[in-house]
Tab-separated table of C-alpha atoms in Angstrom:
chain	number	residue	atom	x	y	z
A	1	ASP	CA	-12.516	14.494	-29.418
A	2	PRO	CA	-14.259	12.174	-27.088
A	3	LYS	CA	-14.772	13.459	-23.633
A	4	THR	CA	-12.846	11.840	-20.741
A	5	ALA	CA	-15.317	10.468	-18.172
A	6	MET	CA	-14.260	10.602	-14.424
A	7	LEU	CA	-16.024	8.819	-11.658
A	8	LEU	CA	-16.218	11.091	-8.552
A	9	SER	CA	-16.368	8.972	-5.389
A	10	VAL	CA	-15.377	11.521	-2.732
A	11	PRO	CA	-17.269	14.465	-1.405
A	12	LEU	CA	-17.139	17.831	-3.089
A	13	PHE	CA	-16.656	19.550	0.296
A	14	HIS	CA	-13.285	17.880	0.480
A	15	ALA	CA	-10.237	19.283	-1.140
A	16	THR	CA	-9.693	16.218	-3.320
A	17	GLY	CA	-13.234	16.171	-4.742
A	18	CYS	CA	-13.226	19.950	-5.434
A	19	HIS	CA	-9.703	20.974	-6.356
A	20	SER	CA	-8.379	17.674	-7.873
A	21	ILE	CA	-11.464	16.417	-9.668
A	22	LEU	CA	-14.215	18.957	-10.095
A	23	VAL	CA	-12.276	21.954	-11.057
A	24	PRO	CA	-9.948	20.331	-13.694
A	25	MET	CA	-12.809	18.373	-15.194
A	26	LEU	CA	-14.908	21.524	-15.668
A	27	VAL	CA	-11.971	23.391	-17.091
A	28	ALA	CA	-11.351	20.640	-19.687
A	29	GLY	CA	-15.059	20.377	-20.459
A	30	ASN	CA	-15.084	16.683	-19.592
A	31	LYS	CA	-17.730	14.422	-18.135
A	32	LEU	CA	-18.021	13.982	-14.395
A	33	VAL	CA	-20.076	11.020	-13.015
A	34	ILE	CA	-20.927	11.636	-9.357
A	35	MET	CA	-21.702	8.892	-6.883
A	36	HIS	CA	-23.996	9.804	-3.999
A	37	LYS	CA	-22.244	7.369	-1.688
A	38	TRP	CA	-19.413	4.968	-2.206
A	39	ASP	CA	-20.235	1.482	-3.054
A	40	PRO	CA	-17.946	-0.800	-5.028
A	41	THR	CA	-20.739	-2.631	-6.778
A	42	ARG	CA	-22.318	0.612	-7.934
A	43	ALA	CA	-18.886	1.833	-8.974
A	44	LEU	CA	-18.432	-1.121	-11.241
A	45	GLU	CA	-21.894	-0.631	-12.673
A	46	LEU	CA	-21.083	2.983	-13.508
A	47	ILE	CA	-17.784	2.153	-14.993
A	48	GLN	CA	-19.494	-0.168	-17.414
A	49	GLU	CA	-22.633	1.992	-18.127
A	50	GLU	CA	-20.785	5.327	-18.438
A	51	LYS	CA	-17.450	4.102	-19.987
A	52	ILE	CA	-15.530	5.610	-17.160
A	53	ASN	CA	-11.959	6.422	-18.073
A	54	GLY	CA	-10.723	7.246	-14.611
A	55	PHE	CA	-11.694	6.525	-11.035
A	56	GLY	CA	-10.109	6.424	-7.571
A	57	GLY	CA	-10.460	7.946	-4.230
A	58	VAL	CA	-8.517	6.433	-1.298
A	59	PRO	CA	-6.597	3.295	-1.831
A	60	ALA	CA	-9.170	1.133	0.057
A	61	MET	CA	-11.728	2.129	-2.486
A	62	VAL	CA	-9.550	0.802	-5.326
A	63	TRP	CA	-8.905	-2.429	-3.395
A	64	GLN	CA	-12.652	-2.876	-2.893
A	65	VAL	CA	-13.221	-2.728	-6.719
A	66	LEU	CA	-10.386	-5.091	-7.429
A	67	GLU	CA	-11.401	-7.578	-4.810
A	68	HIS	CA	-15.093	-7.464	-5.730
A	69	PRO	CA	-16.311	-11.056	-6.098
A	70	ASN	CA	-18.051	-10.160	-9.404
A	71	PHE	CA	-15.255	-7.925	-10.821
A	72	HIS	CA	-14.816	-9.797	-13.962
A	73	ASP	CA	-18.582	-9.777	-14.780
A	74	TYR	CA	-18.260	-6.141	-15.610
A	75	ASP	CA	-16.705	-4.429	-18.655
A	76	THR	CA	-13.897	-2.228	-17.236
A	77	SER	CA	-12.002	-1.932	-20.586
A	78	SER	CA	-12.670	1.840	-20.748
A	79	VAL	CA	-10.510	2.543	-17.598
A	80	GLU	CA	-7.208	4.425	-18.511
A	81	GLY	CA	-6.329	5.834	-15.170
A	82	VAL	CA	-6.621	4.869	-11.507
A	83	SER	CA	-5.496	7.462	-9.051
A	84	TYR	CA	-5.661	7.732	-5.331
A	85	GLY	CA	-4.438	9.582	-2.255
A	86	GLY	CA	-5.458	10.580	1.261
A	87	ALA	CA	-4.129	7.465	2.933
A	88	PRO	CA	-1.013	5.156	2.601
A	89	SER	CA	-1.224	2.707	-0.244
A	90	ALA	CA	0.427	-0.667	-0.605
A	91	PRO	CA	3.149	-1.090	-3.268
A	92	GLU	CA	1.266	-4.240	-4.336
A	93	LEU	CA	-1.696	-2.120	-5.468
A	94	VAL	CA	0.317	-0.875	-8.429
A	95	ALA	CA	0.868	-4.453	-9.678
A	96	ARG	CA	-2.796	-5.342	-9.254
A	97	ILE	CA	-3.910	-2.224	-11.181
A	98	ALA	CA	-1.567	-3.260	-14.055
A	99	GLN	CA	-2.953	-6.716	-13.967
A	100	GLU	CA	-6.680	-5.866	-14.008
A	101	PHE	CA	-6.538	-2.609	-15.995
A	102	PRO	CA	-3.840	-3.103	-18.693
A	103	LYS	CA	-4.525	0.242	-20.343
A	104	ALA	CA	-4.516	2.166	-17.064
A	105	ALA	CA	-1.740	4.344	-15.644
A	106	PRO	CA	-1.700	4.170	-11.942
A	107	GLY	CA	-1.348	7.468	-9.891
A	108	ASN	CA	-0.711	8.357	-6.356
A	109	GLY	CA	-0.544	11.728	-4.744
A	110	TYR	CA	-0.090	13.486	-1.397
A	111	GLY	CA	-1.509	16.652	-0.144
A	112	LEU	CA	-3.589	18.361	2.464
A	113	THR	CA	-6.624	20.690	2.734
A	114	GLU	CA	-4.112	23.468	3.593
A	115	THR	CA	-2.281	22.819	0.229
A	116	SER	CA	-5.486	22.871	-1.850
A	117	SER	CA	-5.281	19.133	-2.265
A	118	VAL	CA	-2.106	18.300	-4.229
A	119	THR	CA	1.509	18.666	-3.113
A	120	THR	CA	3.231	15.736	-4.711
A	121	GLN	CA	2.337	13.327	-7.557
A	122	ASN	CA	3.596	10.013	-8.609
A	123	VAL	CA	2.239	8.611	-11.939
A	124	GLY	CA	2.947	6.192	-14.686
A	125	GLU	CA	6.520	4.738	-14.984
A	126	ASP	CA	7.826	6.766	-12.056
A	127	TYR	CA	5.112	5.242	-9.799
A	128	GLN	CA	5.891	1.695	-11.079
A	129	ASN	CA	9.562	2.236	-10.286
A	130	ARG	CA	8.849	3.741	-6.824
A	131	PRO	CA	5.570	2.266	-5.737
A	132	ASP	CA	6.220	3.177	-2.095
A	133	SER	CA	6.721	6.870	-2.846
A	134	ALA	CA	4.145	9.700	-3.040
A	135	GLY	CA	6.153	11.270	-5.860
A	136	PRO	CA	8.107	14.534	-6.287
A	137	ALA	CA	6.655	17.946	-5.649
A	138	ILE	CA	4.318	19.398	-8.309
A	139	PRO	CA	6.038	22.197	-10.258
A	140	VAL	CA	4.724	25.129	-8.230
A	141	VAL	CA	5.610	23.675	-4.807
A	142	ASP	CA	8.732	23.833	-2.659
A	143	LEU	CA	9.433	21.290	0.083
A	144	ARG	CA	11.665	21.189	3.084
A	145	VAL	CA	12.346	18.295	5.531
A	146	VAL	CA	13.274	19.629	8.958
A	147	ASP	CA	14.179	18.532	12.462
A	148	ALA	CA	12.448	19.499	15.636
A	149	ASP	CA	14.265	22.813	15.675
A	150	GLY	CA	13.278	23.703	12.091
A	151	ASN	CA	16.691	22.950	10.595
A	152	ASP	CA	16.907	21.144	7.189
A	153	VAL	CA	17.947	17.488	7.412
A	154	PRO	CA	20.191	15.678	4.795
A	155	ASP	CA	18.567	13.738	1.881
A	156	GLY	CA	17.254	10.451	2.992
A	157	GLU	CA	16.805	11.353	6.683
A	158	ILE	CA	13.538	11.565	8.486
A	159	GLY	CA	11.898	14.775	9.481
A	160	GLU	CA	8.760	16.828	9.294
A	161	LEU	CA	7.598	18.021	5.898
A	162	TRP	CA	7.170	21.792	5.344
A	163	ILE	CA	5.412	23.081	2.230
A	164	LYS	CA	5.383	26.402	0.449
A	165	GLY	CA	3.663	27.453	-2.773
A	166	PRO	CA	0.716	29.443	-4.238
A	167	ASN	CA	-1.578	26.634	-3.398
A	168	VAL	CA	-0.972	26.912	0.320
A	169	VAL	CA	-3.585	28.854	2.306
A	170	LYS	CA	-2.481	31.848	4.354
A	171	GLY	CA	-3.892	30.564	7.642
A	172	TYR	CA	-6.956	29.268	9.499
A	173	TRP	CA	-10.151	31.128	9.548
A	174	ASN	CA	-10.482	33.087	12.855
A	175	LYS	CA	-7.871	30.918	14.518
A	176	PRO	CA	-4.784	33.074	14.900
A	177	GLU	CA	-3.077	30.773	17.422
A	178	ALA	CA	-3.509	27.667	15.155
A	179	THR	CA	-2.225	29.841	12.186
A	180	GLU	CA	0.866	30.919	14.150
A	181	SER	CA	1.735	27.389	15.175
A	182	SER	CA	1.282	25.797	11.633
A	183	PHE	CA	2.597	28.575	9.391
A	184	THR	CA	5.991	30.368	9.412
A	185	LYS	CA	6.252	34.122	8.705
A	186	GLU	CA	8.046	33.102	5.350
A	187	GLY	CA	4.865	31.153	4.338
A	188	TRP	CA	6.007	27.598	5.070
A	189	PHE	CA	3.168	25.240	6.181
A	190	LYS	CA	4.140	22.644	8.824
A	191	SER	CA	2.438	19.519	7.664
A	192	GLY	CA	2.955	17.419	10.786
A	193	ASP	CA	3.795	14.450	8.502
A	194	LEU	CA	7.112	12.518	8.900
A	195	VAL	CA	8.828	11.945	5.617
A	196	LYS	CA	12.145	11.339	3.880
A	197	ILE	CA	13.155	12.666	0.445
A	198	ASP	CA	15.580	10.806	-1.786
A	199	GLU	CA	18.297	12.416	-3.908
A	200	GLU	CA	15.872	12.790	-6.906
A	201	GLY	CA	13.203	14.516	-4.861
A	202	PHE	CA	10.747	11.588	-4.383
A	203	VAL	CA	8.881	11.927	-1.142
A	204	PHE	CA	8.224	8.906	1.156
A	205	ILE	CA	5.582	9.396	3.690
A	206	LEU	CA	6.233	7.525	6.888
A	207	ASP	CA	3.649	8.654	9.411
A	208	ARG	CA	1.715	11.445	10.944
A	209	ALA	CA	3.830	12.767	13.824
A	210	LYS	CA	0.866	12.295	16.149
A	211	ASP	CA	0.325	8.707	14.936
A	212	MET	CA	3.930	7.647	15.423
A	213	LEU	CA	4.321	4.990	17.986
A	214	ILE	CA	7.137	5.050	20.692
A	215	ARG	CA	7.811	1.595	22.082
A	216	GLY	CA	10.452	1.580	24.877
A	217	GLY	CA	12.151	4.649	23.323
A	218	GLU	CA	12.080	3.183	19.757
A	219	ASN	CA	10.201	5.126	17.039
A	220	ILE	CA	7.776	3.036	15.032
A	221	TYR	CA	6.294	4.415	11.802
A	222	SER	CA	2.831	3.014	10.999
A	223	VAL	CA	3.124	2.999	7.210
A	224	GLU	CA	6.219	0.695	7.353
A	225	ILE	CA	4.194	-2.074	9.105
A	226	GLU	CA	1.026	-1.327	7.092
A	227	ASP	CA	2.871	-1.779	3.825
A	228	VAL	CA	4.123	-5.185	5.018
A	229	LEU	CA	0.582	-6.215	5.947
A	230	TYR	CA	-0.788	-4.991	2.598
A	231	SER	CA	1.716	-7.361	0.874
A	232	TYR	CA	0.098	-10.415	2.352
A	233	ALA	CA	-2.409	-12.156	0.066
A	234	GLY	CA	-5.964	-11.302	0.879
A	235	VAL	CA	-5.258	-8.154	2.865
A	236	MET	CA	-7.311	-5.170	1.571
A	237	ASP	CA	-6.793	-2.585	4.235
A	238	ALA	CA	-4.628	-2.203	7.364
A	239	ALA	CA	-4.252	0.347	10.145
A	240	ILE	CA	-1.589	0.418	12.941
A	241	VAL	CA	-2.615	1.651	16.387
A	242	GLY	CA	-0.848	1.960	19.688
A	243	ILE	CA	-1.769	-0.334	22.647
A	244	PRO	CA	-0.853	1.147	26.031
A	245	HIS	CA	1.825	-0.753	27.894
A	246	LYS	CA	2.848	0.258	31.559
A	247	VAL	CA	6.540	-0.490	30.959
A	248	LEU	CA	7.147	0.177	27.265
A	249	GLY	CA	4.712	2.983	26.804
A	250	GLU	CA	3.080	1.401	23.787
A	251	GLU	CA	2.919	-1.852	21.913
A	252	VAL	CA	1.996	-2.269	18.231
A	253	GLY	CA	-1.603	-3.257	17.478
A	254	ALA	CA	-3.182	-3.729	14.026
A	255	VAL	CA	-6.659	-3.847	12.502
A	256	VAL	CA	-6.799	-5.555	9.131
A	257	GLN	CA	-9.564	-5.977	6.520
A	258	VAL	CA	-9.301	-9.048	4.419
A	259	ALA	CA	-11.160	-10.218	1.280
A	260	PRO	CA	-14.447	-12.053	1.995
A	261	ASP	CA	-12.983	-15.417	0.683
A	262	ALA	CA	-9.628	-15.015	2.409
A	263	SER	CA	-8.405	-17.366	5.155
A	264	VAL	CA	-5.941	-15.345	7.254
A	265	THR	CA	-4.968	-15.790	10.865
A	266	GLN	CA	-3.145	-13.471	13.366
A	267	GLU	CA	-0.302	-15.869	13.573
A	268	GLN	CA	0.164	-15.855	9.786
A	269	LEU	CA	0.280	-12.084	9.653
A	270	GLN	CA	2.610	-11.866	12.630
A	271	ASP	CA	5.003	-14.328	10.991
A	272	HIS	CA	4.848	-12.363	7.791
A	273	VAL	CA	5.687	-9.061	9.490
A	274	ALA	CA	8.548	-10.808	11.330
A	275	GLN	CA	10.070	-11.915	8.149
A	276	HIS	CA	10.436	-8.352	6.967
A	277	LEU	CA	10.782	-6.131	10.012
A	278	ALA	CA	12.444	-6.091	13.422
A	279	ALA	CA	10.762	-8.092	16.204
A	280	PHE	CA	9.632	-5.010	18.186
A	281	LYS	CA	7.554	-3.905	15.147
A	282	VAL	CA	5.544	-7.043	14.973
A	283	PRO	CA	1.962	-6.364	16.180
A	284	ILE	CA	1.170	-8.073	19.462
A	285	LYS	CA	-2.511	-8.078	18.625
A	286	ILE	CA	-4.237	-8.140	15.171
A	287	ASP	CA	-7.980	-7.624	14.734
A	288	ILE	CA	-9.029	-9.328	11.538
A	289	ARG	CA	-12.362	-8.481	9.886
A	290	THR	CA	-14.054	-8.506	6.491
A	291	ASP	CA	-15.985	-5.174	7.011
A	292	PRO	CA	-14.363	-2.024	5.867
A	293	LEU	CA	-12.364	-0.091	8.369
A	294	PRO	CA	-14.212	3.043	9.697
A	295	ARG	CA	-13.383	6.259	7.744
A	296	ASN	CA	-14.705	9.716	7.815
A	297	ALA	CA	-16.239	11.344	4.782
A	298	ASN	CA	-12.875	12.349	3.456
A	299	GLY	CA	-11.642	8.710	3.471
A	300	LYS	CA	-9.331	9.030	6.406
A	301	ILE	CA	-9.253	5.966	8.744
A	302	LEU	CA	-10.581	6.736	12.143
A	303	LYS	CA	-7.672	5.407	14.164
A	304	ASN	CA	-9.029	6.657	17.477
A	305	GLU	CA	-12.091	4.551	16.991
A	306	LEU	CA	-10.086	1.555	15.936
A	307	ARG	CA	-7.818	1.959	19.041
A	308	GLU	CA	-10.963	1.886	21.295
A	309	GLN	CA	-12.210	-1.156	19.436
A	310	ILE	CA	-9.040	-3.170	19.704
A	311	LEU	CA	-8.727	-2.413	23.417
A	312	GLU	CA	-12.265	-3.650	23.962
A	313	ASN	CA	-11.708	-6.965	22.272
């Protein structure tokens, strides 16, 4: 049979590149095309030249391919799968993938280095039906959603996600205190992510506990606002950061990357968020740029860097 060709666009030292792409591709004897450094133009060239069947990375990478000014000059008909993870993704991305890659099944997943990459997966029809979910747990994994005291919360309520399975590491190398604080004696890993799980087991990621904003005593989950920003035409990437406020503690700030040809203003985005969310969740300041948001080698947005930048401007 023809070999499946996968484009690897993330580092092999990261759990996604190694566990989710390299290992299964080698086991199946398929072709792996490795990019030295991510570049959307080069990605489109390789998709055409190598007849790539699957590609992805973090959602921003997929957006950069879809929004490339010369996208339709390349032959992308070989693409059968577009998968990503490592960062929140906008539900609109599913529709765009279906539009531009009619043969492709979109896929989204959630995991951490401590869980050997994958914990949940949402693909195909399930993903199209729940585009804002990271999917159910993979078969070997058990999940719990707990409150601050470690007690399970009812379905649909928000809590911290705990994970258990053969893919979960036993602890941190030579860091007994970090191991003790992050792993229970029963083997549950405390992810630090705030989630809710519906009655069918689909996980909805709301925020990192440390990234959650608290404005005047109200909890604000970044993903909720980022999803609304993503849904505005021309927005390719978005990150919510906290702006210090002497009375309220924090106000909502945002940094947004828009397509090169997009004409988007702060007022338009604020009005758009106000139409979908409560007034206290509308960013008081939005930094709009066409350059990609800063990320580390693993594709994670550097929110601390963005927070400093938005305070300087």
